[in-house]
Short mmCIF file of C-alpha atoms in Angstrom, two decimals:
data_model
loop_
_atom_site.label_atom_id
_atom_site.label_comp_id
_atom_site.label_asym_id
_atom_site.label_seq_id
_atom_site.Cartn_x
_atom_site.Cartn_y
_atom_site.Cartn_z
CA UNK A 1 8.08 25.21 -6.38
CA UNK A 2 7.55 22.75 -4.06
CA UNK A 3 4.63 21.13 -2.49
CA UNK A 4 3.87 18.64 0.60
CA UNK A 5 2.44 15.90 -0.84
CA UNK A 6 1.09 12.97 1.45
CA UNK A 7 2.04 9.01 0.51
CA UNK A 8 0.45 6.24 1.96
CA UNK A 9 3.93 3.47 2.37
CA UNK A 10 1.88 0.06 2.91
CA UNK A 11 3.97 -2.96 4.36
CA UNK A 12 2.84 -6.55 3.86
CA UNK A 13 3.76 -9.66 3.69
CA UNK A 14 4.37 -11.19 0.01
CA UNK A 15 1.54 -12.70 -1.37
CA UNK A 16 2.78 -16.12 -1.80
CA UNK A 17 3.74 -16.12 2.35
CA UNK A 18 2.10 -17.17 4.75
CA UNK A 19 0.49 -14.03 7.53
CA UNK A 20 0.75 -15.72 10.95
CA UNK A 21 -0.33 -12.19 12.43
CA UNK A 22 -3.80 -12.08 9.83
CA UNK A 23 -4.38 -15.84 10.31
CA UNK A 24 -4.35 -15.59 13.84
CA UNK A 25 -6.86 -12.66 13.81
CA UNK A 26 -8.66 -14.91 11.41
CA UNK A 27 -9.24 -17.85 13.27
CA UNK A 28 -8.59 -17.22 17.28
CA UNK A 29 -10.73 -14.34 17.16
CA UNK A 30 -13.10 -13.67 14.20
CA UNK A 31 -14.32 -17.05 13.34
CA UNK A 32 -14.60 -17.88 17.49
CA UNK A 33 -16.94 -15.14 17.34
CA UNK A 34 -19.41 -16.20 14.74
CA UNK A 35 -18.08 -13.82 11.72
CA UNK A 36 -18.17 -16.61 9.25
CA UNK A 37 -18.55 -14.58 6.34
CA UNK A 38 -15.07 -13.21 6.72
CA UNK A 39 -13.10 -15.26 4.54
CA UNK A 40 -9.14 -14.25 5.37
CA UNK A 41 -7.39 -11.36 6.73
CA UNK A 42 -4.04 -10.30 5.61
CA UNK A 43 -1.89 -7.94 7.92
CA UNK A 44 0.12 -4.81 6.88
CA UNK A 45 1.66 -2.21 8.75
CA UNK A 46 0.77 1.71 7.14
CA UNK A 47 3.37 4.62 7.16
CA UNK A 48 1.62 8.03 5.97
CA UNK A 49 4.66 10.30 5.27
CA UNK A 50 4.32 14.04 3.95
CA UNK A 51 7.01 14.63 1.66
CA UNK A 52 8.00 17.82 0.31
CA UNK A 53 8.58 17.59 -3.45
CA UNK A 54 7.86 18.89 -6.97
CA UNK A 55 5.68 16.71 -7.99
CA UNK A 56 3.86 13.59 -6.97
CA UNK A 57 5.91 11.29 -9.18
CA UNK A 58 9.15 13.05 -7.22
CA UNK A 59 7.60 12.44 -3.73
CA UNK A 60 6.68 8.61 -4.07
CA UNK A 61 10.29 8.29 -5.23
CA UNK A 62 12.02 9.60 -2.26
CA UNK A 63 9.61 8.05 -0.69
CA UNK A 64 10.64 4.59 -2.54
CA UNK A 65 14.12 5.30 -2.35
CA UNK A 66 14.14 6.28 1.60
CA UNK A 67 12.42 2.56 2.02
CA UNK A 68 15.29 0.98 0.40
CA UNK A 69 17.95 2.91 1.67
CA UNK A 70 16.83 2.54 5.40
CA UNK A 71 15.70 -0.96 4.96
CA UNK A 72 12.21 0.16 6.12
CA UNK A 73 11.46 -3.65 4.52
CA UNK A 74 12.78 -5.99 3.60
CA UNK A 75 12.23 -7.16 -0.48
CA UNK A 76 12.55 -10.67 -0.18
CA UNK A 77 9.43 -11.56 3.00
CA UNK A 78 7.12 -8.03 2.16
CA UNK A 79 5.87 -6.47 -0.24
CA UNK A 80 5.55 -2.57 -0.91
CA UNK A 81 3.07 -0.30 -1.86
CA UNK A 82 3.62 3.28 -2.55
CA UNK A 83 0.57 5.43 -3.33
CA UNK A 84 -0.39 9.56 -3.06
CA UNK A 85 -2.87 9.30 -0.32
CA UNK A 86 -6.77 10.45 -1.47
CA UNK B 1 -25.77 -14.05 -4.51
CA UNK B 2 -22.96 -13.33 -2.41
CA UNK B 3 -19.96 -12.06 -4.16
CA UNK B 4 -16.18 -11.92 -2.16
CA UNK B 5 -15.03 -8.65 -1.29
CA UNK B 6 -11.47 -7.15 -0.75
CA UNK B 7 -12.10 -4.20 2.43
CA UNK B 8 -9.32 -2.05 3.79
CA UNK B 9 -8.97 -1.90 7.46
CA UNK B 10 -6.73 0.82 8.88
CA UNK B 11 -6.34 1.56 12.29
CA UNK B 12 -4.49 4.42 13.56
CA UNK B 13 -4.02 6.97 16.61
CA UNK B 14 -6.52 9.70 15.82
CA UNK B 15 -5.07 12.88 14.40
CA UNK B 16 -5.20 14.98 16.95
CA UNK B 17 -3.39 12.50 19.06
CA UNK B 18 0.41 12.10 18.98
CA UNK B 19 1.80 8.99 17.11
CA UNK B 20 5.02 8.22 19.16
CA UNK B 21 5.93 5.57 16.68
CA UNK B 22 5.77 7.63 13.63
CA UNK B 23 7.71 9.82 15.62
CA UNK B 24 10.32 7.66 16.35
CA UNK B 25 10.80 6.80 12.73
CA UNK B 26 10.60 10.44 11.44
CA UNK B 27 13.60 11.91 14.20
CA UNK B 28 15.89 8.73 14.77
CA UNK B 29 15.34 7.45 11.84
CA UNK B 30 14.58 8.90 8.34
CA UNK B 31 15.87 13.06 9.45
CA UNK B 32 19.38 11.08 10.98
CA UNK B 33 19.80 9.96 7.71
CA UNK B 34 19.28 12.78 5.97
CA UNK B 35 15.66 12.61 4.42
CA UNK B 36 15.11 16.39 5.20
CA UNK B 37 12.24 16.32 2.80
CA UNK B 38 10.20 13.89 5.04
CA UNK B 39 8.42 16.14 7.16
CA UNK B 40 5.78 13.77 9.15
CA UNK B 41 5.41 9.59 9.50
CA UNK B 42 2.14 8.61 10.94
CA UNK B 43 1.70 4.77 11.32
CA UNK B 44 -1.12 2.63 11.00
CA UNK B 45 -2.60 -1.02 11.50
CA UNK B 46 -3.86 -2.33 8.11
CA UNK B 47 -6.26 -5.58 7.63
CA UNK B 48 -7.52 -6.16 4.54
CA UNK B 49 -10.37 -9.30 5.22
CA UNK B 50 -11.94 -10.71 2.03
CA UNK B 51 -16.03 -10.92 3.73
CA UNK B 52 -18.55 -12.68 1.38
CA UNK B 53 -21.19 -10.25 1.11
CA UNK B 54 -23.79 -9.34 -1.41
CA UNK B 55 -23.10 -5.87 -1.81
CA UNK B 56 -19.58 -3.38 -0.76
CA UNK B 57 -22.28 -1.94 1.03
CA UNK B 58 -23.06 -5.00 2.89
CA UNK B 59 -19.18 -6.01 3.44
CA UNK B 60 -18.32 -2.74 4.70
CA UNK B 61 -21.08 -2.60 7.10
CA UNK B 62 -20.16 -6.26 8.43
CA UNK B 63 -16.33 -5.49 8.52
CA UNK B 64 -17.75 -2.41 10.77
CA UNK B 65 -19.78 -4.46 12.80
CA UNK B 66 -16.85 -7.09 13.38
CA UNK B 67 -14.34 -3.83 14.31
CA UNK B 68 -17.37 -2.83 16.39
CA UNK B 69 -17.94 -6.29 18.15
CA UNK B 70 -14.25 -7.86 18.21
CA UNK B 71 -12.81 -4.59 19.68
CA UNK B 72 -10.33 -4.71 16.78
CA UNK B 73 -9.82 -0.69 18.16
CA UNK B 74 -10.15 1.63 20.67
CA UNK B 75 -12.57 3.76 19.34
CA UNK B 76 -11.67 6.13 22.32
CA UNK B 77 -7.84 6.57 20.71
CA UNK B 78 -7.88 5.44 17.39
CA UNK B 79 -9.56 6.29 14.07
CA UNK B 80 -10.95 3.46 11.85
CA UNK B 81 -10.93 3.69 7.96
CA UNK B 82 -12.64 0.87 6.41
CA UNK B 83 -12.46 0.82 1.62
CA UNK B 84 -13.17 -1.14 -0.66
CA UNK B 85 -10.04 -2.79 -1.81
CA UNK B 86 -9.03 -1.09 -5.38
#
């Protein structure tokens, strides 16, 4: 029997690169502002996808497997992070 | 004492708005090729800002504050989710 199950796909930058896009955020408009206490920002772009599956394991690997196949990133610059959304 | 915290922005259209984006992906781009079990992409802005705080209390009330202040969103169009970073 299957289920819709919803799964949070999170795009990033790897960790070891550089985020022109959070630094930018970072320093042209948060520190200008005064927010000192924010340290760094790091940018990601968020997919929420409900997939239709057996079982949560089964859903975040289509989901996985759908990322690869249509090159929805690209492994060597981001990284990936599949999850069931709360 | 003021620890560092990890906190989860994500920005996205509100629900009961359309996503155009996510619906771009889901019809000319995952159902072309076949992902039938994909039933819905919503897409999302995420930040994650590490904010010296003394509490996640405190950091999530500053990072809301800064959304707030910066106009980071539209709270008009968009939903704002701010976690603690797992």
């Amino acid at each position: 029997m299957s289920q819709l199950f919803s799964i949070e796909i999170v795009i990033s930058n790897k960790p070891q690169a550089r985020d022109p896009e959070g630094e930018t955020i970072s320093r042209d408009l948060i520190h200008k502002e005064g927010f000192q206490s924010v340290k760094e920002v790091r940018t990601g772009k968020m997919l929420v996808a409900k997939v239709e599956a057996s079982s949560e394991v089964e859903a975040k690997n289509k989901v996985l497997l759908m990322c690869n196949d249509l090159r929805l990133y690209n492994p060597v610059a981001h990284s990936l992070n599949i999850k069931v959304s709360a």
